[in-house]
mmCIF file of N, CA and C in Angstrom:
data_model
loop_
_atom_site.group_PDB
_atom_site.id
_atom_site.type_symbol
_atom_site.label_atom_id
_atom_site.label_comp_id
_atom_site.label_asym_id
_atom_site.label_seq_id
_atom_site.Cartn_x
_atom_site.Cartn_y
_atom_site.Cartn_z
ATOM 1 N N MET A 1270 45.996 56.497 18.592
ATOM 2 C CA MET A 1270 45.984 55.264 19.282
ATOM 3 C C MET A 1270 47.218 54.581 19.053
ATOM 4 N N SER A 1271 47.818 53.825 20.131
ATOM 5 C CA SER A 1271 49.180 52.971 20.210
ATOM 6 C C SER A 1271 48.843 51.787 19.728
ATOM 7 N N GLU A 1272 49.948 51.135 19.145
ATOM 8 C CA GLU A 1272 50.049 49.780 18.392
ATOM 9 C C GLU A 1272 49.292 48.853 19.260
ATOM 10 N N ALA A 1273 49.518 48.999 20.690
ATOM 11 C CA ALA A 1273 49.087 47.966 21.696
ATOM 12 C C ALA A 1273 47.333 48.137 21.677
ATOM 13 N N GLU A 1274 47.046 49.418 21.795
ATOM 14 C CA GLU A 1274 45.599 49.567 21.974
ATOM 15 C C GLU A 1274 45.037 49.082 20.541
ATOM 16 N N ILE A 1275 45.530 49.341 19.442
ATOM 17 C CA ILE A 1275 44.934 48.823 18.273
ATOM 18 C C ILE A 1275 44.902 47.226 18.302
ATOM 19 N N LEU A 1276 45.958 46.680 18.801
ATOM 20 C CA LEU A 1276 46.103 45.169 18.814
ATOM 21 C C LEU A 1276 45.052 44.630 19.823
ATOM 22 N N GLU A 1277 45.025 45.410 20.932
ATOM 23 C CA GLU A 1277 43.835 45.014 22.041
ATOM 24 C C GLU A 1277 42.495 45.130 21.320
ATOM 25 N N THR A 1278 42.242 46.109 20.566
ATOM 26 C CA THR A 1278 40.521 46.453 20.126
ATOM 27 C C THR A 1278 40.656 45.397 18.944
ATOM 28 N N LEU A 1279 41.583 44.837 18.125
ATOM 29 C CA LEU A 1279 41.500 43.883 17.110
ATOM 30 C C LEU A 1279 41.362 42.559 17.812
ATOM 31 N N LEU A 1280 42.021 42.223 18.872
ATOM 32 C CA LEU A 1280 41.938 40.968 19.510
ATOM 33 C C LEU A 1280 40.516 40.898 20.093
ATOM 34 N N ALA A 1281 40.064 41.989 20.909
ATOM 35 C CA ALA A 1281 38.589 41.872 21.221
ATOM 36 C C ALA A 1281 37.705 41.780 20.126
ATOM 37 N N ARG A 1282 37.769 42.435 19.013
ATOM 38 C CA ARG A 1282 36.909 42.192 18.122
ATOM 39 C C ARG A 1282 36.914 40.598 17.680
ATOM 40 N N PHE A 1283 38.107 40.072 17.333
ATOM 41 C CA PHE A 1283 38.366 38.772 16.954
ATOM 42 C C PHE A 1283 37.713 37.723 17.975
ATOM 43 N N ASP A 1284 37.800 38.199 19.041
ATOM 44 C CA ASP A 1284 37.103 37.258 20.565
ATOM 45 C C ASP A 1284 35.730 37.208 20.207
ATOM 46 N N GLN A 1285 35.053 38.488 19.848
ATOM 47 C CA GLN A 1285 33.743 38.641 19.534
ATOM 48 C C GLN A 1285 33.298 37.873 18.457
ATOM 49 N N LEU A 1286 33.987 37.856 17.282
ATOM 50 C CA LEU A 1286 33.861 37.283 16.138
ATOM 51 C C LEU A 1286 33.694 35.860 16.485
ATOM 52 N N ASP A 1287 34.908 35.289 17.354
ATOM 53 C CA ASP A 1287 35.015 34.058 17.704
ATOM 54 C C ASP A 1287 33.711 33.369 18.497
ATOM 55 N N SER A 1288 33.185 34.255 19.128
ATOM 56 C CA SER A 1288 32.115 33.841 20.132
ATOM 57 C C SER A 1288 30.818 33.883 19.431
ATOM 58 N N LYS A 1289 30.608 34.807 18.157
ATOM 59 C CA LYS A 1289 29.515 34.684 17.257
ATOM 60 C C LYS A 1289 29.512 33.389 16.559
ATOM 61 N N PHE A 1290 31.002 32.995 16.145
ATOM 62 C CA PHE A 1290 30.884 31.877 15.353
ATOM 63 C C PHE A 1290 30.660 30.615 16.185
ATOM 64 N N GLU A 1291 31.102 30.702 17.383
ATOM 65 C CA GLU A 1291 30.796 29.354 18.361
ATOM 66 C C GLU A 1291 29.414 29.331 18.470
ATOM 67 N N GLN A 1292 28.565 30.297 18.491
ATOM 68 C CA GLN A 1292 27.200 30.475 18.606
ATOM 69 C C GLN A 1292 26.467 29.857 17.147
ATOM 70 N N ILE A 1293 27.007 30.524 16.190
ATOM 71 C CA ILE A 1293 26.537 29.921 14.711
ATOM 72 C C ILE A 1293 26.902 28.434 14.767
ATOM 73 N N ASP A 1294 27.858 27.859 15.254
ATOM 74 C CA ASP A 1294 28.378 26.490 15.242
ATOM 75 C C ASP A 1294 27.289 25.735 16.210
ATOM 76 N N LYS A 1295 26.858 26.311 17.125
ATOM 77 C CA LYS A 1295 26.188 25.420 18.031
ATOM 78 C C LYS A 1295 24.793 25.485 17.350
ATOM 79 N N ARG A 1296 24.375 26.598 16.860
ATOM 80 C CA ARG A 1296 23.085 26.594 15.993
ATOM 81 C C ARG A 1296 23.010 25.293 15.055
ATOM 82 N N PHE A 1297 24.086 25.458 14.136
ATOM 83 C CA PHE A 1297 24.273 24.476 13.336
ATOM 84 C C PHE A 1297 24.181 23.131 13.786
ATOM 85 N N GLU A 1298 24.787 22.856 14.779
ATOM 86 C CA GLU A 1298 24.805 21.527 15.765
ATOM 87 C C GLU A 1298 23.305 21.205 16.097
ATOM 88 N N GLN A 1299 22.668 22.084 16.486
ATOM 89 C CA GLN A 1299 21.243 21.763 17.007
ATOM 90 C C GLN A 1299 20.455 21.510 15.548
ATOM 91 N N ILE A 1300 20.830 22.161 14.535
ATOM 92 C CA ILE A 1300 20.141 22.052 13.201
ATOM 93 C C ILE A 1300 20.434 20.587 12.840
ATOM 94 N N ASP A 1301 21.661 20.149 12.936
ATOM 95 C CA ASP A 1301 22.091 19.034 12.423
ATOM 96 C C ASP A 1301 21.234 17.921 13.172
ATOM 97 N N LYS A 1302 21.126 17.883 14.620
ATOM 98 C CA LYS A 1302 20.642 17.024 15.255
ATOM 99 C C LYS A 1302 19.010 16.996 14.807
ATOM 100 N N ARG A 1303 18.440 18.043 14.562
ATOM 101 C CA ARG A 1303 17.087 17.970 14.209
ATOM 102 C C ARG A 1303 16.973 17.252 12.822
ATOM 103 N N PHE A 1304 17.961 17.660 11.848
ATOM 104 C CA PHE A 1304 18.014 17.006 10.644
ATOM 105 C C PHE A 1304 18.052 15.401 10.898
ATOM 106 N N ASP A 1305 18.978 15.026 11.552
ATOM 107 C CA ASP A 1305 19.206 13.471 12.022
ATOM 108 C C ASP A 1305 18.011 13.029 12.495
ATOM 109 N N LYS A 1306 17.230 13.634 13.473
ATOM 110 C CA LYS A 1306 15.928 13.188 13.957
ATOM 111 C C LYS A 1306 14.974 13.070 12.681
ATOM 112 N N VAL A 1307 14.951 13.889 11.906
ATOM 113 C CA VAL A 1307 13.892 13.908 10.763
ATOM 114 C C VAL A 1307 14.472 12.712 9.876
ATOM 115 N N PHE A 1308 15.519 12.663 9.520
ATOM 116 C CA PHE A 1308 16.165 11.493 8.757
ATOM 117 C C PHE A 1308 15.789 10.243 9.296
ATOM 118 N N ASN A 1309 15.898 10.035 10.712
ATOM 119 C CA ASN A 1309 15.536 8.830 11.411
ATOM 120 C C ASN A 1309 14.213 8.533 11.125
ATOM 121 N N ILE A 1310 13.238 9.507 11.464
ATOM 122 C CA ILE A 1310 11.786 9.425 11.040
ATOM 123 C C ILE A 1310 11.692 9.047 9.723
ATOM 124 N N PHE A 1311 12.147 9.584 8.770
ATOM 125 C CA PHE A 1311 11.942 9.106 7.379
ATOM 126 C C PHE A 1311 12.534 7.681 7.037
ATOM 127 N N GLU A 1312 13.465 7.255 7.638
ATOM 128 C CA GLU A 1312 14.055 5.777 7.603
ATOM 129 C C GLU A 1312 12.942 5.003 8.034
ATOM 130 N N GLU A 1313 12.354 5.151 9.383
ATOM 131 C CA GLU A 1313 11.238 4.574 9.976
ATOM 132 C C GLU A 1313 9.959 4.444 9.012
ATOM 133 N N GLN A 1314 9.733 5.589 8.420
ATOM 134 C CA GLN A 1314 8.621 5.680 7.719
ATOM 135 C C GLN A 1314 8.861 4.944 6.370
ATOM 136 N N ASN A 1315 9.979 4.846 5.914
ATOM 137 C CA ASN A 1315 10.415 4.033 4.685
ATOM 138 C C ASN A 1315 10.272 2.800 4.919
ATOM 139 N N VAL A 1316 10.701 2.248 6.215
ATOM 140 C CA VAL A 1316 10.565 0.885 6.279
ATOM 141 C C VAL A 1316 9.164 0.664 6.428
ATOM 142 N N GLU A 1317 8.431 1.272 7.362
ATOM 143 C CA GLU A 1317 7.008 1.061 7.472
ATOM 144 C C GLU A 1317 6.023 1.089 6.016
ATOM 145 N N LEU A 1318 6.613 1.989 5.129
ATOM 146 C CA LEU A 1318 5.904 1.861 3.905
ATOM 147 C C LEU A 1318 6.303 0.703 2.937
ATOM 148 N N TYR A 1319 7.607 0.176 3.164
ATOM 149 C CA TYR A 1319 7.814 -1.019 2.544
ATOM 150 C C TYR A 1319 7.335 -2.115 2.929
ATOM 151 N N ASN A 1320 6.962 -2.334 4.339
ATOM 152 C CA ASN A 1320 6.187 -3.294 4.816
ATOM 153 C C ASN A 1320 4.634 -3.323 4.517
ATOM 154 N N ILE A 1321 4.130 -2.043 4.462
ATOM 155 C CA ILE A 1321 2.744 -1.695 3.741
ATOM 156 C C ILE A 1321 2.486 -2.161 2.432
ATOM 157 N N LYS A 1322 3.580 -1.803 1.666
ATOM 158 C CA LYS A 1322 3.664 -2.336 0.141
ATOM 159 C C LYS A 1322 3.684 -3.731 -0.002
ATOM 160 N N THR A 1323 4.502 -4.365 0.840
ATOM 161 C CA THR A 1323 4.511 -5.937 0.627
ATOM 162 C C THR A 1323 3.100 -6.422 1.147
ATOM 163 N N ILE A 1324 2.613 -5.999 2.149
ATOM 164 C CA ILE A 1324 1.434 -6.244 2.533
ATOM 165 C C ILE A 1324 0.156 -6.163 1.531
ATOM 166 N N LEU A 1325 0.136 -5.007 0.803
ATOM 167 C CA LEU A 1325 -0.704 -4.651 -0.191
ATOM 168 C C LEU A 1325 -0.623 -5.550 -1.342
ATOM 169 N N LYS A 1326 0.670 -5.772 -1.570
ATOM 170 C CA LYS A 1326 1.045 -6.815 -2.903
ATOM 171 C C LYS A 1326 0.367 -8.186 -2.474
ATOM 172 N N ASN A 1327 0.528 -8.720 -1.172
ATOM 173 C CA ASN A 1327 -0.023 -10.062 -0.708
ATOM 174 C C ASN A 1327 -1.377 -9.906 -0.808
ATOM 175 N N HIS A 1328 -2.165 -9.043 -0.555
ATOM 176 C CA HIS A 1328 -3.673 -8.724 -0.638
ATOM 177 C C HIS A 1328 -4.055 -8.894 -2.149
ATOM 178 N N ASP A 1329 -3.301 -8.053 -2.842
ATOM 179 C CA ASP A 1329 -3.483 -7.962 -4.440
ATOM 180 C C ASP A 1329 -3.571 -9.375 -4.717
ATOM 181 N N ASN A 1330 -2.490 -10.112 -4.535
ATOM 182 C CA ASN A 1330 -2.292 -11.578 -4.938
ATOM 183 C C ASN A 1330 -3.656 -12.436 -4.585
ATOM 184 N N ARG A 1331 -4.088 -12.208 -3.247
ATOM 185 C CA ARG A 1331 -5.164 -12.954 -2.685
ATOM 186 C C ARG A 1331 -6.506 -12.470 -3.781
ATOM 187 N N PHE A 1332 -6.600 -11.130 -3.798
ATOM 188 C CA PHE A 1332 -7.662 -10.745 -4.609
ATOM 189 C C PHE A 1332 -7.831 -11.288 -5.849
ATOM 190 N N SER A 1333 -6.616 -11.384 -6.594
ATOM 191 C CA SER A 1333 -6.404 -11.820 -7.887
ATOM 192 C C SER A 1333 -6.955 -13.539 -7.795
ATOM 193 N N GLU A 1334 -6.518 -14.196 -6.665
ATOM 194 C CA GLU A 1334 -6.634 -15.536 -6.800
ATOM 195 C C GLU A 1334 -8.512 -15.646 -6.427
ATOM 196 N N MET A 1335 -9.068 -14.857 -5.426
ATOM 197 C CA MET A 1335 -10.386 -14.696 -5.302
ATOM 198 C C MET A 1335 -11.312 -14.553 -6.645
ATOM 199 N N ASP A 1336 -10.726 -13.601 -7.247
ATOM 200 C CA ASP A 1336 -11.505 -13.200 -8.659
ATOM 201 C C ASP A 1336 -11.347 -14.408 -9.623
ATOM 202 N N TYR A 1337 -10.364 -15.058 -9.717
ATOM 203 C CA TYR A 1337 -10.144 -16.130 -10.547
ATOM 204 C C TYR A 1337 -11.028 -17.288 -10.187
ATOM 205 N N ASN A 1338 -11.124 -17.511 -8.721
ATOM 206 C CA ASN A 1338 -12.066 -18.577 -8.030
ATOM 207 C C ASN A 1338 -13.538 -18.210 -8.139
ATOM 208 N N ILE A 1339 -13.762 -16.894 -8.119
ATOM 209 C CA ILE A 1339 -15.282 -16.367 -8.396
ATOM 210 C C ILE A 1339 -15.837 -16.623 -9.812
ATOM 211 N N LYS A 1340 -14.796 -16.233 -10.598
ATOM 212 C CA LYS A 1340 -15.153 -16.423 -12.230
ATOM 213 C C LYS A 1340 -15.387 -18.026 -12.405
ATOM 214 N N LYS A 1341 -14.379 -18.694 -11.921
ATOM 215 C CA LYS A 1341 -14.336 -20.219 -12.132
ATOM 216 C C LYS A 1341 -15.834 -20.671 -11.679
ATOM 217 N N ILE A 1342 -16.138 -20.177 -10.425
ATOM 218 C CA ILE A 1342 -17.376 -20.900 -9.772
ATOM 219 C C ILE A 1342 -18.600 -20.058 -10.732
ATOM 220 N N HIS A 1343 -18.638 -19.011 -11.039
ATOM 221 C CA HIS A 1343 -19.697 -18.317 -11.995
ATOM 222 C C HIS A 1343 -19.800 -19.188 -13.347
ATOM 223 N N ASN A 1344 -18.650 -19.502 -13.992
ATOM 224 C CA ASN A 1344 -18.732 -20.484 -15.028
ATOM 225 C C ASN A 1344 -19.360 -21.761 -14.951
ATOM 226 N N GLN A 1345 -18.842 -22.479 -13.742
ATOM 227 C CA GLN A 1345 -19.533 -23.449 -13.502
ATOM 228 C C GLN A 1345 -21.085 -23.553 -13.284
ATOM 229 N N THR A 1346 -21.405 -22.549 -12.525
ATOM 230 C CA THR A 1346 -22.617 -22.240 -12.170
ATOM 231 C C THR A 1346 -23.468 -22.035 -13.444
ATOM 232 N N VAL A 1347 -22.992 -21.308 -14.411
ATOM 233 C CA VAL A 1347 -23.660 -21.201 -15.633
ATOM 234 C C VAL A 1347 -23.975 -22.268 -16.400
ATOM 235 N N ARG A 1348 -22.852 -23.305 -16.281
ATOM 236 C CA ARG A 1348 -22.796 -24.454 -17.115
ATOM 237 C C ARG A 1348 -23.986 -25.345 -16.350
ATOM 238 N N LEU A 1349 -23.988 -25.431 -15.036
ATOM 239 C CA LEU A 1349 -24.820 -26.204 -14.531
ATOM 240 C C LEU A 1349 -26.299 -25.731 -14.670
ATOM 241 N N SER A 1350 -26.576 -24.381 -14.763
ATOM 242 C CA SER A 1350 -27.895 -23.794 -14.991
ATOM 243 C C SER A 1350 -28.247 -24.291 -16.500
ATOM 244 N N ILE A 1351 -27.213 -24.217 -17.448
ATOM 245 C CA ILE A 1351 -27.711 -24.862 -18.838
ATOM 246 C C ILE A 1351 -28.038 -26.155 -18.818
ATOM 247 N N GLY A 1352 -27.251 -26.949 -18.057
ATOM 248 C CA GLY A 1352 -27.366 -28.395 -17.801
ATOM 249 C C GLY A 1352 -28.716 -28.690 -17.384
ATOM 250 N N GLN A 1353 -29.225 -27.906 -16.194
ATOM 251 C CA GLN A 1353 -30.397 -27.981 -15.590
ATOM 252 C C GLN A 1353 -31.525 -27.669 -16.513
ATOM 253 N N SER A 1354 -31.312 -26.659 -17.368
ATOM 254 C CA SER A 1354 -32.538 -26.292 -18.268
ATOM 255 C C SER A 1354 -32.691 -27.453 -19.328
ATOM 256 N N GLU A 1355 -31.693 -27.915 -19.678
ATOM 257 C CA GLU A 1355 -31.595 -29.108 -21.021
ATOM 258 C C GLU A 1355 -32.233 -30.223 -20.268
ATOM 259 N N LEU A 1356 -31.834 -30.351 -18.821
ATOM 260 C CA LEU A 1356 -32.750 -31.623 -18.040
ATOM 261 C C LEU A 1356 -34.109 -31.471 -18.067
ATOM 262 N N ASP A 1357 -34.440 -30.215 -17.425
ATOM 263 C CA ASP A 1357 -35.780 -29.910 -17.506
ATOM 264 C C ASP A 1357 -36.730 -30.090 -18.726
ATOM 265 N N LEU A 1358 -36.072 -29.598 -19.899
ATOM 266 C CA LEU A 1358 -36.586 -29.782 -21.300
ATOM 267 C C LEU A 1358 -36.690 -31.184 -21.543
ATOM 268 N N LYS A 1359 -35.794 -32.064 -21.349
ATOM 269 C CA LYS A 1359 -35.810 -33.455 -21.403
ATOM 270 C C LYS A 1359 -37.060 -34.111 -20.624
ATOM 271 N N ILE A 1360 -37.113 -33.635 -19.119
ATOM 272 C CA ILE A 1360 -38.005 -34.187 -18.308
ATOM 273 C C ILE A 1360 -39.569 -33.751 -18.896
ATOM 274 N N ASP A 1361 -39.738 -32.536 -19.246
ATOM 275 C CA ASP A 1361 -41.042 -32.198 -19.897
ATOM 276 C C ASP A 1361 -41.288 -33.098 -21.126
ATOM 277 N N LYS A 1362 -40.453 -33.242 -21.865
ATOM 278 C CA LYS A 1362 -40.774 -33.979 -23.112
ATOM 279 C C LYS A 1362 -41.132 -35.421 -22.611
ATOM 280 N N LEU A 1363 -40.344 -36.027 -21.643
ATOM 281 C CA LEU A 1363 -40.660 -37.357 -21.206
ATOM 282 C C LEU A 1363 -42.072 -37.362 -20.660
ATOM 283 N N ASN A 1364 -42.323 -36.521 -19.705
ATOM 284 C CA ASN A 1364 -43.615 -36.272 -19.211
ATOM 285 C C ASN A 1364 -44.919 -36.203 -20.205
ATOM 286 N N ASN A 1365 -44.564 -35.431 -21.215
ATOM 287 C CA ASN A 1365 -45.533 -35.346 -22.524
ATOM 288 C C ASN A 1365 -45.634 -36.493 -22.994
ATOM 289 N N LEU A 1366 -44.592 -37.122 -23.313
ATOM 290 C CA LEU A 1366 -44.808 -38.645 -23.903
ATOM 291 C C LEU A 1366 -45.489 -39.534 -23.009
ATOM 292 N N ASN A 1367 -44.985 -39.817 -21.681
ATOM 293 C CA ASN A 1367 -45.640 -40.408 -20.803
ATOM 294 C C ASN A 1367 -47.321 -39.969 -20.794
ATOM 295 N N SER A 1368 -47.460 -38.902 -20.695
ATOM 296 C CA SER A 1368 -48.997 -38.349 -20.470
ATOM 297 C C SER A 1368 -49.751 -38.754 -21.989
ATOM 298 N N ASP A 1369 -49.014 -38.697 -23.122
ATOM 299 C CA ASP A 1369 -49.757 -39.144 -24.244
ATOM 300 C C ASP A 1369 -49.786 -40.524 -24.400
ATOM 301 N N LYS A 1370 -48.863 -41.578 -24.046
ATOM 302 C CA LYS A 1370 -48.934 -42.567 -23.671
ATOM 303 C C LYS A 1370 -50.262 -43.166 -22.870
ATOM 304 N N ASN A 1371 -50.306 -42.480 -21.694
ATOM 305 C CA ASN A 1371 -51.230 -42.827 -20.714
ATOM 306 C C ASN A 1371 -52.622 -42.425 -21.579
ATOM 307 N N ILE A 1372 -52.776 -41.244 -22.195
ATOM 308 C CA ILE A 1372 -54.139 -41.140 -22.832
ATOM 309 C C ILE A 1372 -54.382 -42.012 -23.946
ATOM 310 N N ASN A 1373 -53.434 -42.509 -24.785
ATOM 311 C CA ASN A 1373 -53.758 -43.430 -25.739
ATOM 312 C C ASN A 1373 -54.082 -44.769 -25.320
ATOM 313 N N SER A 1374 -53.692 -45.202 -24.166
ATOM 314 C CA SER A 1374 -53.744 -46.547 -23.500
ATOM 315 C C SER A 1374 -55.129 -46.599 -23.086
ATOM 316 N N LEU A 1375 -55.572 -45.364 -22.744
ATOM 317 C CA LEU A 1375 -57.163 -45.391 -22.033
ATOM 318 C C LEU A 1375 -58.020 -45.664 -23.276
#
């Protein structure tokens, strides 16, 4: 083989390698685009998750307030029930005293 033929085969092989590298570059560009899409999706989901987290914190605060109010109402109800029981006892005592007085007055 002459030098010219060797150079031509080398150049042909380099051209083949160049075309293969270009194909590989195109594939990498496609993969990069896919990764960009996935990254954008993750960013959107990150924003959505942050919003959900904020909403859940607000709900947690509201539930804490509701729990506090329910306990407060429960405690007030218990106190009222105890007061009502004491009042019922006093009324019963007064009724007994009145009935005793009525019996004695007869």
